[in-house]
Tab-separated table of C-alpha atoms in Angstrom:
chain	number	residue	atom	x	y	z
X	22	UNK	CA	-12.179	-24.256	46.523
X	23	UNK	CA	-12.944	-20.002	46.489
X	24	UNK	CA	-9.427	-19.410	45.047
X	25	UNK	CA	-10.161	-22.284	42.267
X	26	UNK	CA	-13.367	-20.833	41.195
X	27	UNK	CA	-11.198	-17.715	40.579
X	28	UNK	CA	-9.115	-19.086	38.632
X	29	UNK	CA	-11.678	-20.812	36.645
X	30	UNK	CA	-14.035	-17.906	36.249
X	31	UNK	CA	-10.511	-16.432	34.803
X	32	UNK	CA	-9.856	-19.195	32.582
X	33	UNK	CA	-13.470	-19.089	31.722
X	34	UNK	CA	-12.505	-14.820	30.489
X	35	UNK	CA	-9.354	-15.942	28.710
X	36	UNK	CA	-11.700	-18.755	26.509
X	37	UNK	CA	-14.551	-15.851	25.676
X	38	UNK	CA	-11.262	-13.112	24.590
X	39	UNK	CA	-9.807	-15.279	22.243
X	40	UNK	CA	-13.180	-17.271	21.272
X	41	UNK	CA	-14.396	-13.249	20.352
X	42	UNK	CA	-11.330	-12.472	18.616
X	43	UNK	CA	-11.585	-15.669	16.633
X	44	UNK	CA	-14.889	-14.382	15.231
X	45	UNK	CA	-14.719	-10.714	14.564
X	46	UNK	CA	-14.771	-10.736	10.709
X	47	UNK	CA	-11.648	-9.360	8.623
X	48	UNK	CA	-11.470	-5.520	8.808
X	49	UNK	CA	-12.202	-5.095	12.811
X	50	UNK	CA	-9.478	-6.670	13.919
X	51	UNK	CA	-8.473	-4.339	17.389
X	52	UNK	CA	-4.320	-2.962	16.546
X	53	UNK	CA	-2.655	-1.430	18.655
X	54	UNK	CA	1.132	0.121	18.475
X	55	UNK	CA	0.858	-1.660	21.514
X	56	UNK	CA	0.986	-5.218	19.795
X	57	UNK	CA	3.985	-6.526	21.217
X	58	UNK	CA	4.896	-4.662	24.067
X	59	UNK	CA	5.109	-8.372	25.621
X	60	UNK	CA	5.803	-10.950	22.715
X	61	UNK	CA	8.853	-9.615	21.219
X	62	UNK	CA	9.130	-5.443	22.295
X	63	UNK	CA	12.444	-4.729	20.215
X	64	UNK	CA	10.576	-5.657	16.954
X	65	UNK	CA	10.102	-1.755	15.364
X	66	UNK	CA	14.400	-1.051	16.639
X	67	UNK	CA	14.261	-4.709	15.015
X	68	UNK	CA	12.743	-3.216	11.651
X	69	UNK	CA	13.945	-0.178	11.786
X	70	UNK	CA	17.834	-0.962	11.602
X	71	UNK	CA	17.061	-3.713	8.740
X	72	UNK	CA	15.214	-1.198	6.591
X	73	UNK	CA	18.153	1.803	7.170
X	74	UNK	CA	20.586	-0.964	5.743
X	75	UNK	CA	19.085	-1.203	2.926
X	76	UNK	CA	17.975	2.288	2.163
X	77	UNK	CA	21.945	2.916	1.974
X	78	UNK	CA	22.150	0.570	-0.132
X	79	UNK	CA	19.335	2.117	-3.128
X	80	UNK	CA	17.151	4.372	-2.585
X	81	UNK	CA	14.943	2.891	-4.259
X	82	UNK	CA	13.944	0.883	-1.244
X	83	UNK	CA	12.299	4.229	-0.359
X	84	UNK	CA	9.982	3.902	-2.966
X	85	UNK	CA	9.818	0.570	-3.450
X	86	UNK	CA	8.444	-0.263	0.584
X	87	UNK	CA	5.976	2.560	0.354
X	88	UNK	CA	4.599	1.943	-2.912
X	89	UNK	CA	4.123	-2.218	-1.969
X	90	UNK	CA	2.441	-0.941	1.495
X	91	UNK	CA	-0.037	0.663	-0.735
X	92	UNK	CA	-0.823	-2.009	-2.933
X	93	UNK	CA	-1.028	-4.686	-0.503
X	94	UNK	CA	-3.424	-2.714	1.745
X	95	UNK	CA	-5.567	-1.425	-1.019
X	96	UNK	CA	-6.745	-4.685	-3.435
X	97	UNK	CA	-9.479	-6.229	-0.850
X	98	UNK	CA	-12.570	-7.716	-2.003
X	99	UNK	CA	-15.112	-8.090	0.539
X	100	UNK	CA	-18.057	-10.100	0.301
X	101	UNK	CA	-20.566	-9.078	3.050
X	102	UNK	CA	-22.710	-12.052	2.440
X	103	UNK	CA	-20.611	-15.037	2.563
X	104	UNK	CA	-21.176	-16.803	6.060
X	105	UNK	CA	-17.408	-16.996	7.841
X	106	UNK	CA	-15.252	-19.752	7.883
X	107	UNK	CA	-15.934	-22.815	8.708
X	108	UNK	CA	-14.770	-24.655	11.407
X	109	UNK	CA	-11.956	-26.910	10.825
X	110	UNK	CA	-10.460	-24.811	7.716
X	111	UNK	CA	-8.497	-22.980	9.353
X	112	UNK	CA	-5.034	-22.705	7.306
X	113	UNK	CA	-6.667	-23.497	4.437
X	114	UNK	CA	-4.566	-21.009	1.594
X	115	UNK	CA	-5.497	-20.808	-1.655
X	116	UNK	CA	-3.793	-18.768	-4.482
X	117	UNK	CA	-6.116	-19.094	-7.203
X	118	UNK	CA	-9.185	-20.892	-6.593
X	119	UNK	CA	-12.283	-19.521	-8.035
X	120	UNK	CA	-13.956	-20.331	-4.791
X	121	UNK	CA	-11.248	-17.948	-2.518
X	122	UNK	CA	-13.847	-15.239	-1.438
X	123	UNK	CA	-16.799	-17.006	-1.461
X	124	UNK	CA	-14.699	-19.071	0.978
X	125	UNK	CA	-13.251	-16.645	3.063
X	126	UNK	CA	-15.372	-13.620	2.783
X	127	UNK	CA	-12.571	-10.586	2.697
X	128	UNK	CA	-9.352	-11.326	0.674
X	129	UNK	CA	-6.794	-9.348	0.626
X	130	UNK	CA	-6.487	-5.621	2.229
X	131	UNK	CA	-3.613	-5.149	4.453
X	132	UNK	CA	-2.543	-9.030	4.919
X	133	UNK	CA	1.040	-9.161	2.910
X	134	UNK	CA	-0.741	-11.424	0.245
X	135	UNK	CA	1.254	-9.474	-2.511
X	136	UNK	CA	4.200	-10.667	-0.998
X	137	UNK	CA	3.165	-14.514	-1.197
X	138	UNK	CA	5.123	-16.033	-4.658
X	139	UNK	CA	3.747	-18.566	-6.551
X	140	UNK	CA	5.689	-20.826	-8.753
X	141	UNK	CA	2.494	-20.313	-11.710
X	142	UNK	CA	2.545	-17.091	-11.445
X	143	UNK	CA	-0.889	-16.809	-10.982
X	144	UNK	CA	-0.249	-14.756	-7.116
X	145	UNK	CA	-1.514	-11.441	-6.464
X	146	UNK	CA	1.939	-10.039	-7.182
X	147	UNK	CA	1.870	-11.746	-10.359
X	148	UNK	CA	-1.588	-9.390	-11.768
X	149	UNK	CA	-0.418	-6.652	-14.550
X	150	UNK	CA	-1.038	-4.041	-12.306
X	151	UNK	CA	1.497	-5.161	-9.740
X	152	UNK	CA	4.454	-6.203	-12.206
X	153	UNK	CA	5.835	-3.294	-11.816
X	154	UNK	CA	6.696	-3.917	-8.445
X	155	UNK	CA	10.387	-3.075	-7.899
X	156	UNK	CA	11.948	-5.670	-5.660
X	157	UNK	CA	13.921	-3.770	-2.859
X	158	UNK	CA	10.093	-3.348	-1.481
X	159	UNK	CA	9.849	-7.507	-1.396
X	160	UNK	CA	13.602	-7.659	-0.672
X	161	UNK	CA	12.741	-5.130	2.848
X	162	UNK	CA	10.104	-7.295	4.024
X	163	UNK	CA	11.643	-10.890	3.533
X	164	UNK	CA	15.065	-9.638	5.454
X	165	UNK	CA	13.503	-7.731	8.694
X	166	UNK	CA	10.668	-10.637	8.989
X	167	UNK	CA	13.961	-12.873	8.990
X	168	UNK	CA	16.109	-10.562	11.524
X	169	UNK	CA	12.482	-10.523	12.926
X	170	UNK	CA	12.122	-14.164	12.954
X	171	UNK	CA	16.167	-14.867	15.107
X	172	UNK	CA	15.097	-12.709	18.042
X	173	UNK	CA	10.995	-13.628	18.368
X	174	UNK	CA	9.938	-16.550	16.255
X	175	UNK	CA	6.153	-16.961	14.655
X	176	UNK	CA	5.204	-13.970	16.404
X	177	UNK	CA	5.123	-11.215	14.424
X	178	UNK	CA	3.120	-10.923	11.057
X	179	UNK	CA	4.952	-10.251	7.232
X	180	UNK	CA	1.818	-7.624	7.427
X	181	UNK	CA	3.365	-5.379	10.330
X	182	UNK	CA	6.302	-5.543	9.190
X	183	UNK	CA	5.175	-4.158	6.168
X	184	UNK	CA	3.362	-1.153	7.930
X	185	UNK	CA	6.006	-0.695	10.392
X	186	UNK	CA	9.130	-0.338	7.318
X	187	UNK	CA	6.105	1.915	5.057
X	188	UNK	CA	6.469	4.387	7.791
X	189	UNK	CA	10.241	4.087	8.213
X	190	UNK	CA	11.764	4.670	4.306
X	191	UNK	CA	9.182	7.669	5.042
X	192	UNK	CA	10.767	9.217	8.286
X	193	UNK	CA	14.977	7.709	6.693
X	194	UNK	CA	13.789	10.072	4.291
X	195	UNK	CA	12.769	13.365	6.146
X	196	UNK	CA	9.207	12.747	5.941
X	197	UNK	CA	7.394	12.097	8.698
X	198	UNK	CA	7.073	9.773	12.039
X	199	UNK	CA	4.180	8.112	13.453
X	200	UNK	CA	2.880	5.943	15.755
X	201	UNK	CA	2.478	1.823	13.685
X	202	UNK	CA	-0.553	0.433	14.806
X	203	UNK	CA	0.461	-3.620	14.790
X	204	UNK	CA	-1.570	-6.742	15.656
X	205	UNK	CA	-2.333	-7.801	11.471
X	206	UNK	CA	-2.247	-11.832	10.733
X	207	UNK	CA	-0.946	-12.912	7.611
X	208	UNK	CA	-3.271	-13.662	4.738
X	209	UNK	CA	-4.302	-16.915	3.761
X	210	UNK	CA	-5.682	-15.704	-0.509
X	211	UNK	CA	-3.303	-14.329	-2.895
X	212	UNK	CA	-4.829	-14.896	-6.327
X	213	UNK	CA	-3.558	-12.549	-9.110
X	214	UNK	CA	-7.614	-11.955	-10.659
X	215	UNK	CA	-8.570	-10.108	-7.507
X	216	UNK	CA	-6.378	-6.625	-8.413
X	217	UNK	CA	-7.876	-5.403	-11.985
X	218	UNK	CA	-10.466	-2.278	-11.241
X	219	UNK	CA	-9.030	-2.020	-7.645
X	220	UNK	CA	-6.037	0.320	-7.975
X	221	UNK	CA	-5.751	3.727	-9.198
X	222	UNK	CA	-4.415	4.336	-12.542
X	223	UNK	CA	-2.372	6.694	-13.820
X	224	UNK	CA	-4.751	7.808	-16.371
X	225	UNK	CA	-7.962	8.211	-13.705
X	226	UNK	CA	-9.944	11.785	-12.913
X	227	UNK	CA	-9.981	13.111	-9.472
X	228	UNK	CA	-13.628	12.315	-9.007
X	229	UNK	CA	-12.666	9.027	-10.166
X	230	UNK	CA	-9.939	8.608	-6.670
X	231	UNK	CA	-12.330	10.089	-4.764
X	232	UNK	CA	-14.542	6.878	-5.516
X	233	UNK	CA	-12.344	4.319	-5.764
X	234	UNK	CA	-10.867	5.496	-2.236
X	235	UNK	CA	-14.032	6.042	-0.549
X	236	UNK	CA	-14.667	2.245	-0.867
X	237	UNK	CA	-12.051	2.281	1.613
X	238	UNK	CA	-13.763	4.610	4.332
X	239	UNK	CA	-10.525	7.597	3.021
X	240	UNK	CA	-11.341	10.882	1.982
X	241	UNK	CA	-10.256	13.254	-0.521
X	242	UNK	CA	-8.339	14.580	2.093
X	243	UNK	CA	-7.389	11.552	2.141
X	244	UNK	CA	-6.387	11.149	-1.445
X	245	UNK	CA	-4.564	14.283	-1.843
X	246	UNK	CA	-2.555	13.346	0.842
X	247	UNK	CA	-1.483	9.545	-0.078
X	248	UNK	CA	-0.829	10.829	-3.089
X	249	UNK	CA	1.926	13.202	-2.201
X	250	UNK	CA	4.002	9.989	-1.442
X	251	UNK	CA	4.499	10.822	-5.200
X	252	UNK	CA	7.196	13.083	-3.736
X	253	UNK	CA	10.134	10.194	-3.894
X	254	UNK	CA	9.832	7.576	-7.087
X	255	UNK	CA	10.298	7.168	-10.100
X	256	UNK	CA	7.524	6.062	-12.939
X	257	UNK	CA	8.541	4.190	-16.086
X	258	UNK	CA	7.520	6.271	-19.191
X	259	UNK	CA	5.220	4.324	-20.697
X	260	UNK	CA	2.798	4.860	-18.280
X	261	UNK	CA	2.560	8.820	-19.365
X	262	UNK	CA	3.618	8.670	-22.495
X	263	UNK	CA	-0.044	8.808	-24.383
X	264	UNK	CA	0.323	12.711	-22.184
X	265	UNK	CA	3.191	13.242	-24.123
X	266	UNK	CA	2.530	11.776	-27.618
X	267	UNK	CA	-1.055	11.108	-27.563
X	268	UNK	CA	-3.356	13.298	-26.271
X	269	UNK	CA	-6.484	14.139	-28.388
X	270	UNK	CA	-5.704	11.177	-30.709
X	271	UNK	CA	-8.954	9.107	-31.463
X	272	UNK	CA	-9.787	6.421	-28.765
X	273	UNK	CA	-7.205	9.089	-26.279
X	274	UNK	CA	-9.206	12.105	-25.569
X	275	UNK	CA	-10.770	14.290	-27.997
X	276	UNK	CA	-11.157	11.764	-30.853
X	277	UNK	CA	-10.521	14.190	-33.727
X	278	UNK	CA	-7.217	12.619	-34.282
X	279	UNK	CA	-5.147	15.441	-33.216
X	280	UNK	CA	-1.484	14.447	-31.703
X	281	UNK	CA	-0.466	16.737	-29.416
X	282	UNK	CA	1.166	17.872	-25.781
X	283	UNK	CA	-1.294	17.537	-23.244
X	284	UNK	CA	-1.953	20.846	-22.746
X	285	UNK	CA	-1.963	20.503	-17.941
X	286	UNK	CA	1.699	20.153	-19.057
X	287	UNK	CA	4.121	22.535	-18.122
X	288	UNK	CA	5.895	23.385	-21.562
X	289	UNK	CA	9.074	23.250	-20.598
X	290	UNK	CA	8.324	20.406	-18.530
X	291	UNK	CA	7.505	18.325	-21.362
X	292	UNK	CA	9.977	19.442	-23.333
X	293	UNK	CA	12.119	17.600	-20.174
X	294	UNK	CA	10.052	14.574	-20.024
X	295	UNK	CA	10.206	14.374	-24.253
X	296	UNK	CA	13.981	14.047	-24.144
X	297	UNK	CA	13.853	11.398	-21.563
X	298	UNK	CA	11.375	9.583	-22.683
X	299	UNK	CA	11.109	9.289	-26.735
X	300	UNK	CA	8.187	7.600	-28.631
X	301	UNK	CA	10.071	4.177	-28.571
X	302	UNK	CA	10.985	4.255	-25.385
X	303	UNK	CA	12.089	1.110	-23.671
X	304	UNK	CA	9.663	-0.660	-21.106
X	305	UNK	CA	12.456	0.038	-18.546
X	306	UNK	CA	13.045	3.911	-18.841
X	307	UNK	CA	11.936	5.833	-16.099
X	308	UNK	CA	12.354	9.551	-14.582
X	309	UNK	CA	12.302	10.836	-11.129
X	310	UNK	CA	8.301	11.619	-10.318
X	311	UNK	CA	9.351	14.677	-8.974
X	312	UNK	CA	11.972	16.211	-10.057
X	313	UNK	CA	12.520	19.057	-7.728
X	314	UNK	CA	13.449	17.216	-4.603
X	315	UNK	CA	13.009	13.597	-5.684
X	316	UNK	CA	15.124	11.612	-2.705
X	317	UNK	CA	13.363	14.082	-0.098
X	318	UNK	CA	9.841	13.081	1.329
X	319	UNK	CA	8.148	16.778	1.718
X	320	UNK	CA	5.825	18.844	0.321
X	321	UNK	CA	7.779	19.547	-3.512
X	322	UNK	CA	5.529	17.428	-5.230
X	323	UNK	CA	2.278	19.553	-4.217
X	324	UNK	CA	4.176	22.749	-5.987
X	325	UNK	CA	4.917	21.162	-8.618
X	326	UNK	CA	1.126	20.537	-9.225
X	327	UNK	CA	0.472	24.157	-9.268
X	328	UNK	CA	3.066	24.576	-11.735
X	329	UNK	CA	1.143	21.687	-14.294
X	330	UNK	CA	4.500	19.054	-13.827
X	331	UNK	CA	2.373	16.791	-12.246
X	332	UNK	CA	3.377	13.907	-14.204
X	333	UNK	CA	0.407	11.500	-14.128
X	334	UNK	CA	-2.998	12.009	-15.680
X	335	UNK	CA	-4.086	11.282	-12.194
X	336	UNK	CA	-1.637	13.886	-9.975
X	337	UNK	CA	-2.358	16.914	-12.342
X	338	UNK	CA	-6.244	16.191	-12.403
X	339	UNK	CA	-5.815	16.581	-8.037
X	340	UNK	CA	-4.903	20.238	-8.932
X	341	UNK	CA	-7.267	20.157	-11.772
X	342	UNK	CA	-10.153	19.399	-10.085
X	343	UNK	CA	-12.037	21.978	-7.538
X	344	UNK	CA	-12.742	20.401	-3.924
X	345	UNK	CA	-9.199	18.630	-3.529
X	346	UNK	CA	-7.343	22.091	-5.806
X	347	UNK	CA	-7.838	23.376	-2.296
X	348	UNK	CA	-5.760	20.549	-0.821
X	349	UNK	CA	-3.008	20.680	-2.870
X	350	UNK	CA	-3.004	24.588	-1.976
X	351	UNK	CA	-2.859	23.757	1.527
X	352	UNK	CA	-0.548	21.273	1.061
X	353	UNK	CA	2.157	23.460	-0.959
X	354	UNK	CA	2.547	26.363	1.269
X	355	UNK	CA	2.440	24.388	4.494
X	356	UNK	CA	4.286	21.400	5.034
X	357	UNK	CA	4.118	20.195	8.622
X	358	UNK	CA	-0.224	20.048	7.044
X	359	UNK	CA	1.075	17.816	4.136
X	360	UNK	CA	3.000	15.497	6.983
X	361	UNK	CA	-0.172	15.370	9.503
X	362	UNK	CA	-2.560	14.738	7.310
X	363	UNK	CA	-0.274	12.231	5.051
X	364	UNK	CA	-0.006	10.246	9.063
X	365	UNK	CA	-3.414	10.521	9.399
X	366	UNK	CA	-4.300	8.534	5.937
X	367	UNK	CA	-1.532	5.738	6.302
X	368	UNK	CA	-2.877	4.965	9.745
X	369	UNK	CA	-6.643	4.796	8.172
X	370	UNK	CA	-5.219	3.009	5.014
X	371	UNK	CA	-3.387	0.167	7.386
X	372	UNK	CA	-6.732	-0.846	8.677
X	373	UNK	CA	-8.337	-1.960	5.371
X	374	UNK	CA	-9.241	-5.904	5.031
X	375	UNK	CA	-6.933	-6.145	8.678
X	376	UNK	CA	-7.419	-10.277	9.406
X	377	UNK	CA	-8.099	-11.888	12.904
X	378	UNK	CA	-8.313	-15.309	14.153
X	379	UNK	CA	-9.095	-18.047	11.922
X	380	UNK	CA	-8.905	-15.311	8.491
X	381	UNK	CA	-4.939	-14.863	9.404
X	382	UNK	CA	-2.000	-17.043	10.491
X	383	UNK	CA	1.740	-15.719	11.410
X	384	UNK	CA	3.774	-16.862	8.429
X	385	UNK	CA	7.190	-17.906	8.848
X	386	UNK	CA	8.063	-16.876	5.256
X	387	UNK	CA	6.519	-14.494	4.177
X	388	UNK	CA	6.884	-15.718	0.653
X	389	UNK	CA	4.469	-18.517	1.666
X	390	UNK	CA	1.868	-20.006	3.054
X	391	UNK	CA	2.493	-22.042	6.108
X	392	UNK	CA	2.689	-25.942	5.056
């Protein structure tokens, strides 16, 4: 009788824990690097092997995967005045409905919503700010998910696979390695309309960046550290040619009609960019964001800023602004401090908009909601 009572009490505790987990609002999930210790212990090794294969195929995998993680996590729509998902509505998937945010309260965040594909091109990945996301980032997650499913079907979320892959591409390009917190669910909402105004733009000033990042509990130090990801990858010329040919033009600066090069550019660097990106440059032409060590995840980016070699306005602004300049100089002088700050910022970013309980699912296919 006593044994039966203890067993009943244990079951009640398990049920209570499950209920509490289901009721946790998005973004307050309990994440842990050991989340899959008993259910899929080899998940990180599986993902790492696939990522290594992809990086060997093309280095674009590195910046593409890292940028995909950032865009996925950074787009979060949270409405605290909205009630929880009504009972019986678990498993409802919304792609473009205007009621999506009102139904689920918090949409997007680190939930792999950016990977969803829509036949009508109205999912998050189809937003103007996301159409430039390189296909190799998506391919990395989709292929890694397929490998994980062979070993642990229906266990590991696409959101967690993306978080692991983002860490791995950094480590595989001479950058730092950190313990990735796991336990995210995949989101149930993916809307192109949720993206506008929620991602940093190439023309932003430091104060605007700080305000935008603060919405996700990220500090100015985090802004500077995460911007260091620009030490790898490339940018299309059309994203910054305004600094080369239209600085000071009407509607694009001081309004006096002048057409000059942004004076914050190092002259030699500006000339180099002009040669690569003429005024009539095509939309597909791109340049390295770090012209010094473009395939190494290091602190060269910060030294570039000190020399006037920040590609975007938002890059150079970090050195022009007094508050962020201190961190830029510190990271330029000490790569270890940059790596530590970058790791901390990536962990914090990975906690944005995390889904639990009825707010998410474990997708079978990262590009589609479960039926």
